[in-house]
Short mmCIF file of C-alpha atoms in Angstrom, two decimals:
data_model
loop_
_atom_site.label_atom_id
_atom_site.label_comp_id
_atom_site.label_asym_id
_atom_site.label_seq_id
_atom_site.Cartn_x
_atom_site.Cartn_y
_atom_site.Cartn_z
CA ILE A 17 -41.99 -16.97 -23.39
CA ILE A 18 -41.30 -13.54 -21.90
CA LEU A 19 -43.32 -14.40 -18.80
CA GLU A 20 -41.42 -17.67 -18.33
CA PHE A 21 -38.09 -15.85 -18.74
CA CYS A 22 -39.04 -13.23 -16.10
CA ILE A 23 -40.13 -15.91 -13.64
CA MET A 24 -36.89 -17.82 -14.20
CA MET A 25 -34.74 -14.70 -13.64
CA ARG A 26 -36.66 -13.75 -10.50
CA PHE A 27 -36.23 -17.27 -9.14
CA ALA A 28 -32.47 -17.12 -9.81
CA ALA A 29 -32.22 -13.80 -7.96
CA ILE A 30 -34.11 -15.16 -4.95
CA VAL A 31 -31.88 -18.24 -4.82
CA LEU A 32 -28.82 -16.00 -4.90
CA LEU A 33 -30.09 -13.71 -2.15
CA LEU A 34 -31.13 -16.56 0.13
CA SER A 35 -27.89 -18.48 -0.21
CA PRO A 36 -25.97 -18.63 3.10
CA ALA A 37 -22.85 -16.48 3.25
CA HIS A 38 -20.51 -19.46 3.39
CA CYS A 39 -21.70 -20.82 0.03
CA PHE A 40 -19.61 -18.14 -1.65
CA LEU A 41 -16.55 -19.34 0.26
CA GLY A 42 -16.61 -22.93 -0.97
CA ALA A 43 -18.63 -26.08 -0.34
CA ASN A 44 -17.04 -26.66 3.04
CA PRO A 45 -17.76 -23.78 5.49
CA LYS A 46 -14.40 -24.37 7.16
CA SER A 47 -12.61 -23.65 3.91
CA SER A 48 -13.13 -19.95 4.62
CA LEU A 49 -10.72 -20.10 7.52
CA LYS A 50 -7.63 -20.70 5.45
CA HIS A 51 -6.98 -19.77 1.83
CA GLU A 52 -4.07 -19.59 -0.53
CA THR A 53 -2.93 -16.81 -2.86
CA LYS A 54 -3.12 -18.44 -6.28
CA ASP A 55 -2.94 -15.23 -8.31
CA ALA A 56 -3.26 -11.54 -7.55
CA THR A 57 -6.40 -12.11 -5.47
CA GLN A 58 -6.54 -14.25 -2.38
CA SER A 59 -9.18 -16.23 -4.16
CA PHE A 60 -12.41 -17.54 -2.76
CA GLU A 61 -15.07 -18.65 -5.24
CA LEU A 62 -17.19 -15.62 -6.04
CA LYS A 63 -19.67 -17.25 -8.38
CA ALA A 64 -22.74 -19.35 -7.60
CA GLU A 65 -24.05 -22.14 -9.81
CA SER A 66 -27.63 -21.85 -11.10
CA SER A 67 -29.88 -24.83 -11.72
CA GLY A 68 -28.86 -24.78 -15.37
CA ASN A 69 -25.16 -25.03 -14.48
CA GLU A 70 -24.61 -21.48 -15.73
CA LYS A 71 -22.47 -19.27 -13.53
CA VAL A 72 -24.16 -16.21 -12.06
CA VAL A 73 -21.65 -13.40 -11.58
CA VAL A 74 -21.94 -11.61 -8.26
CA ASP A 75 -22.17 -7.80 -8.41
CA LYS A 76 -19.00 -7.04 -6.43
CA ARG A 77 -19.82 -3.37 -5.99
CA ALA A 78 -23.24 -4.25 -4.57
CA GLU A 79 -21.70 -6.89 -2.30
CA ARG A 80 -19.17 -4.39 -0.94
CA ARG A 81 -21.83 -1.73 -0.35
CA LYS A 82 -24.07 -4.19 1.43
CA ILE A 83 -21.24 -5.23 3.75
CA ILE A 84 -20.07 -1.73 4.65
CA SER A 85 -23.63 -0.59 5.39
CA SER A 86 -23.91 -3.16 8.19
CA GLU A 87 -24.32 -1.85 11.76
CA LYS A 88 -21.32 -3.93 12.86
CA TYR A 89 -19.09 -2.15 10.34
CA ASN A 90 -17.22 1.03 11.36
CA ARG A 91 -15.47 3.31 8.85
CA MET A 92 -15.45 6.55 10.88
CA GLY A 93 -13.60 5.71 14.10
CA PHE A 94 -14.87 6.48 17.59
CA LYS A 95 -15.33 10.17 18.41
CA GLU A 96 -15.52 9.59 22.15
CA GLU A 97 -11.94 8.25 22.09
CA ALA A 98 -10.56 10.80 19.65
CA GLU A 99 -9.17 13.34 22.12
CA ASP A 100 -7.23 10.81 24.19
CA VAL A 101 -5.86 9.11 21.08
CA SER A 102 -4.83 12.44 19.57
CA SER A 103 -2.77 13.22 22.67
CA MET A 104 -1.23 9.76 22.57
CA MET A 105 -0.22 10.13 18.93
CA LEU A 106 1.25 13.59 19.52
CA GLU A 107 3.45 12.17 22.24
CA GLU A 108 4.37 8.99 20.38
CA PHE A 109 4.90 10.14 16.80
CA THR A 110 5.52 13.90 16.51
CA SER A 111 8.88 15.65 16.77
CA PRO A 112 9.57 19.24 17.89
CA PHE A 113 13.02 18.83 16.36
CA ILE A 114 11.59 18.11 12.89
CA LYS A 115 9.34 21.14 13.25
CA GLU A 116 12.51 23.24 13.54
CA PHE A 117 13.16 22.55 9.88
CA LYS A 118 10.05 24.48 8.88
CA ALA A 119 11.23 27.50 10.86
CA THR A 120 14.65 27.42 9.14
CA ASN A 121 13.58 26.90 5.52
CA ASN A 122 13.92 23.10 5.85
CA ILE A 123 17.65 23.38 6.62
CA ILE A 124 19.47 22.64 9.89
CA LYS A 125 23.22 22.96 10.44
CA LYS A 126 25.19 21.47 13.33
CA GLY A 127 28.98 21.49 13.12
CA ASP A 128 30.13 19.97 9.84
CA VAL A 129 26.68 18.58 9.04
CA THR A 130 23.99 20.33 7.00
CA LEU A 131 20.65 18.58 6.65
CA LYS A 132 18.09 19.55 4.05
CA LEU A 133 14.59 18.15 4.48
CA ALA A 134 12.28 17.57 1.52
CA GLU A 135 9.36 20.00 1.31
CA LYS A 136 6.85 17.13 1.63
CA TYR A 137 7.72 14.04 3.65
CA GLY A 138 6.46 11.56 6.23
CA PHE A 139 2.98 10.74 7.48
CA CYS A 140 0.18 11.17 5.00
CA TRP A 141 -3.40 11.80 6.06
CA GLY A 142 -4.55 8.27 5.19
CA VAL A 143 -1.86 6.63 7.33
CA GLU A 144 -2.46 8.98 10.25
CA ARG A 145 -6.19 8.25 10.02
CA ALA A 146 -5.61 4.46 10.00
CA ILE A 147 -3.41 4.63 13.11
CA ALA A 148 -5.86 6.89 14.94
CA MET A 149 -8.80 4.59 14.15
CA SER A 150 -6.85 1.53 15.35
CA PHE A 151 -5.85 3.21 18.61
CA GLN A 152 -9.44 4.42 19.11
CA ALA A 153 -10.74 0.90 18.51
CA ARG A 154 -8.42 -0.52 21.14
CA LYS A 155 -9.65 2.02 23.69
CA HIS A 156 -13.28 1.54 22.68
CA PHE A 157 -13.12 -2.26 23.01
CA PRO A 158 -10.64 -2.65 25.90
CA GLY A 159 -11.65 -6.19 26.81
CA SER A 160 -12.25 -7.55 23.31
CA LYS A 161 -10.01 -9.89 21.40
CA MET A 162 -8.75 -7.86 18.47
CA HIS A 163 -7.21 -8.89 15.14
CA ILE A 164 -5.86 -7.14 12.05
CA THR A 165 -5.91 -8.84 8.63
CA ASN A 166 -2.55 -7.43 7.45
CA GLU A 167 0.07 -5.06 8.77
CA LEU A 168 -1.76 -1.78 9.33
CA ILE A 169 0.90 0.14 7.41
CA HIS A 170 4.43 -0.63 6.25
CA ASN A 171 6.34 0.66 9.24
CA PRO A 172 7.92 -1.75 11.77
CA GLY A 173 7.71 0.63 14.72
CA VAL A 174 4.00 1.37 14.29
CA ASN A 175 3.13 -2.29 13.77
CA GLU A 176 5.11 -3.25 16.88
CA LYS A 177 3.13 -0.66 18.81
CA LEU A 178 -0.11 -2.36 17.75
CA THR A 179 1.27 -5.72 18.87
CA GLU A 180 2.05 -4.19 22.27
CA MET A 181 -1.62 -3.16 22.42
CA ASN A 182 -2.57 -6.82 21.96
CA ILE A 183 -3.87 -6.42 18.42
CA LYS A 184 -3.08 -9.75 16.77
CA LEU A 185 -1.94 -10.03 13.17
CA VAL A 186 -3.80 -12.74 11.24
CA PRO A 187 -1.15 -15.40 10.50
CA ASN A 188 0.01 -15.42 6.89
CA GLU A 189 2.56 -18.03 5.90
CA LYS A 190 3.65 -18.25 2.27
CA GLY A 191 0.40 -16.83 0.95
CA LYS A 192 -1.87 -18.72 3.32
CA LYS A 193 -3.96 -16.68 5.73
CA ASP A 194 -5.37 -18.44 8.75
CA PHE A 195 -8.59 -16.87 10.08
CA SER A 196 -9.39 -19.74 12.43
CA ASP A 197 -8.62 -17.70 15.56
CA ILE A 198 -11.32 -15.14 14.74
CA GLN A 199 -14.39 -15.96 16.80
CA ASP A 200 -17.83 -14.41 17.24
CA GLY A 201 -17.62 -11.33 19.44
CA ASP A 202 -14.09 -10.39 18.33
CA VAL A 203 -13.05 -7.10 16.73
CA VAL A 204 -11.24 -7.13 13.37
CA ILE A 205 -9.31 -4.19 11.91
CA LEU A 206 -8.90 -3.86 8.15
CA PRO A 207 -5.58 -2.12 7.30
CA ALA A 208 -4.98 1.07 5.35
CA PHE A 209 -4.34 -1.02 2.20
CA GLY A 210 -7.87 -2.44 2.39
CA ALA A 211 -9.04 -6.04 2.37
CA THR A 212 -10.23 -8.35 -0.37
CA LEU A 213 -13.91 -8.80 -1.07
CA GLU A 214 -13.53 -12.46 -0.05
CA GLU A 215 -12.19 -11.45 3.36
CA MET A 216 -14.93 -8.86 3.80
CA LYS A 217 -17.59 -11.45 2.94
CA PHE A 218 -16.14 -13.94 5.41
CA LEU A 219 -16.06 -11.37 8.23
CA ASP A 220 -19.60 -10.31 7.36
CA SER A 221 -20.69 -13.92 7.89
CA LYS A 222 -19.27 -13.85 11.43
CA ASP A 223 -20.64 -12.05 14.46
CA VAL A 224 -17.65 -9.69 14.69
CA LYS A 225 -17.15 -5.94 14.80
CA VAL A 226 -15.16 -4.62 11.82
CA VAL A 227 -13.12 -1.40 11.95
CA ASP A 228 -12.22 -0.47 8.37
CA THR A 229 -9.21 1.88 8.13
CA THR A 230 -8.91 1.60 4.34
CA CYS A 231 -7.40 4.78 2.93
CA PRO A 232 -10.01 6.83 1.03
CA TRP A 233 -7.57 7.09 -1.89
CA VAL A 234 -7.55 3.29 -2.14
CA SER A 235 -11.36 3.29 -2.05
CA LYS A 236 -11.28 5.80 -4.90
CA VAL A 237 -9.38 3.27 -7.02
CA TRP A 238 -12.01 0.64 -6.18
CA THR A 239 -14.69 2.99 -7.50
CA THR A 240 -12.74 3.31 -10.73
CA VAL A 241 -12.53 -0.48 -11.03
CA ASP A 242 -16.31 -0.63 -10.51
CA LYS A 243 -16.74 1.66 -13.51
CA HIS A 244 -14.51 -0.59 -15.61
CA THR A 245 -16.63 -3.61 -14.71
CA LYS A 246 -19.91 -1.76 -15.34
CA ASN A 247 -18.76 -0.93 -18.87
CA SER A 248 -17.27 -4.40 -19.54
CA PHE A 249 -13.72 -3.04 -19.62
CA THR A 250 -10.62 -4.95 -18.51
CA THR A 251 -8.72 -3.23 -15.69
CA ILE A 252 -5.06 -2.56 -16.46
CA MET A 253 -3.61 -2.25 -12.96
CA HIS A 254 -0.26 -0.49 -12.53
CA GLY A 255 1.06 -2.12 -9.38
CA LYS A 256 2.83 -5.05 -7.76
CA TYR A 257 0.71 -8.19 -7.80
CA GLU A 258 2.00 -9.32 -4.40
CA HIS A 259 1.30 -5.98 -2.67
CA GLU A 260 -1.60 -6.00 -0.18
CA GLU A 261 -3.29 -3.00 -1.79
CA THR A 262 -3.19 -4.50 -5.27
CA ILE A 263 -4.45 -7.85 -3.96
CA ALA A 264 -7.41 -6.02 -2.42
CA THR A 265 -8.13 -3.84 -5.45
CA SER A 266 -7.94 -6.68 -7.96
CA SER A 267 -10.49 -8.66 -5.92
CA PHE A 268 -13.09 -6.03 -6.89
CA ALA A 269 -12.31 -6.25 -10.62
CA GLU A 270 -14.07 -8.77 -12.85
CA THR A 271 -11.28 -8.97 -15.45
CA TYR A 272 -7.80 -7.57 -14.89
CA ILE A 273 -4.11 -7.74 -15.64
CA ILE A 274 -1.43 -6.20 -13.41
CA VAL A 275 1.68 -4.58 -14.89
CA LYS A 276 4.55 -3.61 -12.62
CA ASN A 277 6.27 -1.09 -14.89
CA MET A 278 6.48 0.34 -18.39
CA LYS A 279 8.44 -2.66 -19.64
CA GLU A 280 5.60 -5.02 -18.74
CA ALA A 281 3.05 -2.57 -20.18
CA GLU A 282 4.94 -2.52 -23.48
CA TYR A 283 4.89 -6.34 -23.54
CA VAL A 284 1.09 -6.27 -23.18
CA ILE A 285 0.75 -3.56 -25.84
CA GLU A 286 2.91 -5.54 -28.29
CA TYR A 287 0.58 -8.52 -27.91
CA MET A 288 -2.47 -6.26 -28.15
CA LEU A 289 -1.33 -4.87 -31.49
CA HIS A 290 0.46 -7.80 -33.12
CA GLY A 291 -0.49 -10.94 -31.24
CA GLY A 292 2.13 -13.47 -30.20
CA ASN A 293 2.68 -16.61 -28.16
CA LYS A 294 -0.43 -16.85 -26.01
CA ASP A 295 0.99 -19.52 -23.69
CA ALA A 296 4.11 -17.43 -23.08
CA PHE A 297 1.93 -14.40 -22.31
CA LEU A 298 -0.22 -16.28 -19.83
CA ASN A 299 2.83 -17.82 -18.20
CA LYS A 300 4.51 -14.43 -17.79
CA PHE A 301 1.46 -12.93 -16.08
CA SER A 302 0.22 -16.11 -14.38
CA LYS A 303 0.15 -14.44 -10.95
CA ALA A 304 -1.13 -11.11 -12.24
CA ILE A 305 -4.31 -11.88 -14.17
CA SER A 306 -7.91 -12.72 -13.35
CA GLU A 307 -9.21 -16.26 -13.69
CA GLY A 308 -9.99 -17.07 -17.31
CA PHE A 309 -8.09 -14.08 -18.69
CA ASP A 310 -7.66 -14.34 -22.46
CA PRO A 311 -5.32 -11.78 -24.09
CA ASP A 312 -7.02 -12.38 -27.45
CA ILE A 313 -10.35 -11.23 -26.02
CA HIS A 314 -9.75 -9.05 -22.98
CA LEU A 315 -7.36 -6.42 -24.34
CA ASP A 316 -9.73 -4.68 -26.76
CA LYS A 317 -11.49 -2.60 -24.09
CA VAL A 318 -9.31 -1.49 -21.17
CA GLY A 319 -9.33 1.00 -18.32
CA LEU A 320 -6.39 2.16 -16.22
CA ALA A 321 -6.09 1.97 -12.43
CA ASN A 322 -3.09 2.00 -10.13
CA GLN A 323 -1.68 0.98 -6.78
CA THR A 324 -1.67 4.36 -5.05
CA THR A 325 2.02 4.17 -4.07
CA MET A 326 3.45 3.65 -7.57
CA TYR A 327 5.38 6.21 -9.60
CA LYS A 328 2.81 8.76 -10.64
CA ARG A 329 4.77 9.67 -13.79
CA GLU A 330 5.05 6.06 -14.83
CA THR A 331 1.32 5.50 -14.27
CA ARG A 332 0.59 8.40 -16.62
CA GLU A 333 3.11 7.17 -19.18
CA ILE A 334 1.55 3.70 -19.11
CA GLY A 335 -1.88 5.23 -19.60
CA LYS A 336 -0.70 7.26 -22.58
CA ALA A 337 0.97 4.19 -24.11
CA PHE A 338 -2.29 2.18 -23.96
CA GLU A 339 -4.26 5.14 -25.27
CA LYS A 340 -1.92 5.48 -28.24
CA ALA A 341 -1.99 1.74 -28.95
CA LEU A 342 -5.79 1.58 -28.93
CA MET A 343 -6.02 4.60 -31.23
CA GLU A 344 -3.64 2.81 -33.59
CA LYS A 345 -5.71 -0.38 -33.46
CA PHE A 346 -9.25 1.02 -33.64
CA GLY A 347 -8.82 4.62 -34.79
CA PRO A 348 -8.99 7.91 -32.83
CA GLU A 349 -12.72 8.24 -33.42
CA LYS A 350 -13.41 5.00 -31.50
CA LEU A 351 -10.99 5.59 -28.63
CA THR A 352 -13.70 6.18 -26.01
CA GLU A 353 -15.21 2.80 -26.90
CA HIS A 354 -11.95 1.04 -26.08
CA TYR A 355 -10.13 3.07 -23.41
CA ILE A 356 -11.17 4.90 -20.24
CA ALA A 357 -8.98 6.52 -17.59
CA TYR A 358 -9.65 8.32 -14.31
CA ASP A 359 -7.17 10.10 -12.08
CA THR A 360 -6.46 7.68 -9.21
CA ILE A 361 -2.97 8.91 -8.32
CA CYS A 362 -2.71 9.62 -4.59
CA ASP A 363 -1.96 13.26 -3.76
CA ALA A 364 0.39 12.32 -0.90
CA THR A 365 2.43 9.96 -3.07
CA GLN A 366 2.67 12.56 -5.79
CA GLU A 367 3.69 15.35 -3.41
CA ARG A 368 6.49 13.30 -1.79
CA GLN A 369 7.84 12.20 -5.16
CA ASP A 370 7.77 15.77 -6.48
CA ALA A 371 9.54 16.98 -3.33
CA ILE A 372 12.45 14.55 -3.60
CA LEU A 373 12.78 15.24 -7.32
CA GLU A 374 13.23 18.91 -6.40
CA LEU A 375 15.58 18.14 -3.50
CA ILE A 376 18.02 16.01 -5.53
CA GLU A 377 18.54 18.90 -7.93
CA ASP A 378 20.36 20.75 -5.12
CA PRO A 379 24.06 20.58 -6.13
CA GLU A 380 25.22 20.80 -2.49
CA ILE A 381 23.65 17.48 -1.49
CA ASN A 382 26.18 14.64 -1.54
CA MET A 383 24.20 11.99 0.36
CA MET A 384 20.54 11.06 0.91
CA LEU A 385 18.88 9.52 3.96
CA VAL A 386 15.48 7.92 3.32
CA VAL A 387 13.59 6.69 6.40
CA GLY A 388 10.75 4.20 6.03
CA GLY A 389 9.75 0.55 6.08
CA TRP A 390 11.70 -1.80 3.85
CA ASP A 391 8.42 -3.29 2.61
CA SER A 392 6.96 0.16 1.94
CA SER A 393 6.34 0.69 -1.76
CA ASN A 394 6.12 4.49 -1.55
CA THR A 395 9.38 4.68 0.46
CA HIS A 396 11.05 2.33 -2.01
CA HIS A 397 10.22 4.71 -4.84
CA LEU A 398 11.62 7.71 -2.95
CA ALA A 399 14.91 5.88 -2.43
CA GLU A 400 14.91 4.76 -6.05
CA ILE A 401 14.46 8.31 -7.35
CA SER A 402 17.49 9.48 -5.37
CA ALA A 403 19.66 6.48 -6.28
CA ASP A 404 18.79 6.88 -9.97
CA LYS A 405 20.21 10.39 -9.77
CA GLY A 406 23.56 8.88 -8.72
CA ILE A 407 23.41 10.21 -5.15
CA PRO A 408 24.64 7.78 -2.44
CA THR A 409 21.31 6.80 -0.88
CA PHE A 410 20.83 5.10 2.47
CA TRP A 411 17.35 3.69 2.97
CA VAL A 412 16.84 2.71 6.62
CA ASN A 413 13.70 1.31 8.22
CA ARG A 414 14.53 2.51 11.74
CA ALA A 415 17.11 4.64 13.56
CA ALA A 416 18.85 1.55 14.98
CA CYS A 417 20.17 0.86 11.45
CA ILE A 418 22.70 3.64 12.13
CA LYS A 419 25.13 1.77 14.37
CA PRO A 420 27.63 2.76 17.07
CA ASP A 421 30.56 1.30 15.10
CA GLY A 422 30.02 3.91 12.38
CA SER A 423 28.29 1.53 9.95
CA ILE A 424 24.76 1.57 8.59
CA ASP A 425 22.31 -1.19 7.68
CA HIS A 426 20.36 -0.14 4.63
CA LYS A 427 18.44 -1.52 1.68
CA ASP A 428 19.50 -1.07 -1.92
CA PRO A 429 16.42 0.22 -3.82
CA HIS A 430 17.51 -1.55 -7.01
CA SER A 431 18.64 -4.99 -5.86
CA MET A 432 16.45 -4.86 -2.71
CA GLU A 433 19.33 -6.42 -0.79
CA GLU A 434 20.00 -5.50 2.82
CA ILE A 435 23.53 -4.13 3.07
CA ASN A 436 25.87 -3.08 5.85
CA THR A 437 28.19 -0.22 4.86
CA ALA A 438 31.09 0.55 7.19
CA ASP A 439 32.16 4.14 7.93
CA PHE A 440 29.45 5.52 5.66
CA LEU A 441 29.84 9.12 6.85
CA PRO A 442 32.58 11.01 4.99
CA GLU A 443 35.32 13.05 6.62
CA GLY A 444 34.81 16.80 6.75
CA LYS A 445 31.67 18.63 5.75
CA LEU A 446 28.51 16.75 4.90
CA CYS A 447 25.34 17.97 3.20
CA MET A 448 22.64 15.32 3.48
CA GLY A 449 19.16 15.33 2.02
CA VAL A 450 16.45 13.79 4.19
CA THR A 451 13.02 12.42 3.40
CA SER A 452 10.67 9.77 4.74
CA GLY A 453 7.88 7.56 3.49
CA ALA A 454 4.19 8.22 4.01
CA SER A 455 4.10 5.60 6.80
CA THR A 456 6.96 7.09 8.80
CA PRO A 457 6.32 9.18 11.94
CA ASP A 458 8.40 12.33 12.44
CA ALA A 459 9.70 10.97 15.75
CA TYR A 460 11.38 8.08 13.93
CA VAL A 461 13.04 10.49 11.50
CA GLU A 462 14.28 12.55 14.45
CA GLU A 463 15.92 9.47 16.02
CA ALA A 464 17.72 8.69 12.76
CA ILE A 465 18.93 12.28 12.39
CA GLU A 466 20.14 12.35 15.99
CA ASN A 467 22.20 9.25 15.31
CA ILE A 468 23.73 10.92 12.26
CA PHE A 469 24.69 14.01 14.27
CA MET A 470 26.00 11.89 17.10
CA LEU A 471 28.12 9.68 14.85
CA LYS A 472 29.58 12.69 13.08
CA GLU A 473 30.48 14.39 16.35
CA LEU A 474 31.96 11.23 17.84
CA ARG A 475 33.88 10.46 14.67
CA THR A 476 35.40 13.93 14.77
CA ALA A 477 36.44 13.18 18.35
CA GLY A 478 37.81 9.80 17.24
CA LYS A 479 35.87 7.96 19.94
CA VAL A 480 32.88 6.47 18.17
CA LYS A 481 32.66 3.18 20.07
CA ASP A 482 33.72 4.52 23.47
CA ILE A 483 31.42 7.50 23.67
CA TRP A 484 28.27 6.04 22.09
CA SER A 485 27.13 4.88 25.51
CA LYS A 486 26.85 8.53 26.50
CA GLY A 487 24.43 9.12 23.64
CA LYS A 488 21.52 10.40 25.73
CA GLU A 489 23.62 13.19 27.16
CA ILE A 490 24.90 14.16 23.73
CA ARG A 491 21.42 14.01 22.20
CA ALA A 492 20.11 16.37 24.84
CA ARG A 493 22.96 18.77 24.14
CA LEU A 494 22.37 18.60 20.38
CA LYS A 495 18.69 19.41 20.82
CA LYS A 496 19.64 22.56 22.71
#
């Protein structure tokens, strides 16, 4: 009997290894070219049927490692292009003006305006690395057709720059990605948020070069999810189910549920401890759970992970809440059998959140300018922290939001509505706090600040609309 069992298992393994790549993408090979987001993962079928009609679960960690070890897969960039790209990025994204803040204790005064810059702000290492690798790839493959599976980062200016370099964004309409334009010989960039296992498997089945710019902090979360799966734990993911990073991360988890905030975590904990309406639970989290998720089964052993751009304090509070609940349910002595947690909070996210928390305690600040993409989760949280303090907060995604008529286009971090506020700058003295998201270059912050200074000076002169056209001359004078 043992011999027969071993032969049967070996046969199943051989069948699995010899299966063509497209069999994991559906019965029809063309189905891999277009797929729909049905839940938190952009779901391809990841399981193969055995001869006994029993599903064989694919080792997702092993699949990922196999893919990234391929010779056509690049995770390090191109050293021979590094020097030229570094010079290009210095010219395109850095700001001598912003560097002045460091020399003056993060404070600059011009006329009636005082600006105070957060201690930590702007580009993080992971974002800078992703941009550099993308630019290097374009130079390394000058004649190749190049694609990117999502926006590289959440910054409109940077993404427009990539478009100018003829790097094509894979079309995505209402949750449907269309990969049909990707042909053998092309180059495909994976963004800083990462890509799903299904996308990685599809690209591995094609004769394409892959440049993977996934942030190492995101990869660290994937490693944590691997550990959850290895120990048969459900992943509790603190994140937004529609966010690209969370979509990617959840694709590597076997069983998961995504909670956006403490309120949703408390809902899960209430069911964990006391049960409830199962249909209502599944309906509430229908887009944020793995296929076949059963709250009566899958909440007894859980591990915590997070989208790297979420509130670090809230992630820790959610972790403590689940830890406490599981101790209550199973006893403190059995906690390690039912709960595991690893530190997956991104240093850059934490530093920028800590910096704005410190900045808003300054009693002189009466207004906050937050610069960063409107779809940027980490920038959203920075604006939210300031607004929650009761400080008038203007979250702009580019300098052009600050308009020559004295108004400003900005996004409300609570309602997420785009708003135009007329005459937003007050009369007299102004002390404004300034910060920017991890995807925002210093040069873009400089442009926004210059517009603030210019508007204030022109408003004082009473000639906002008439003199705006002379902005370049005024900007040059302000820089001096």
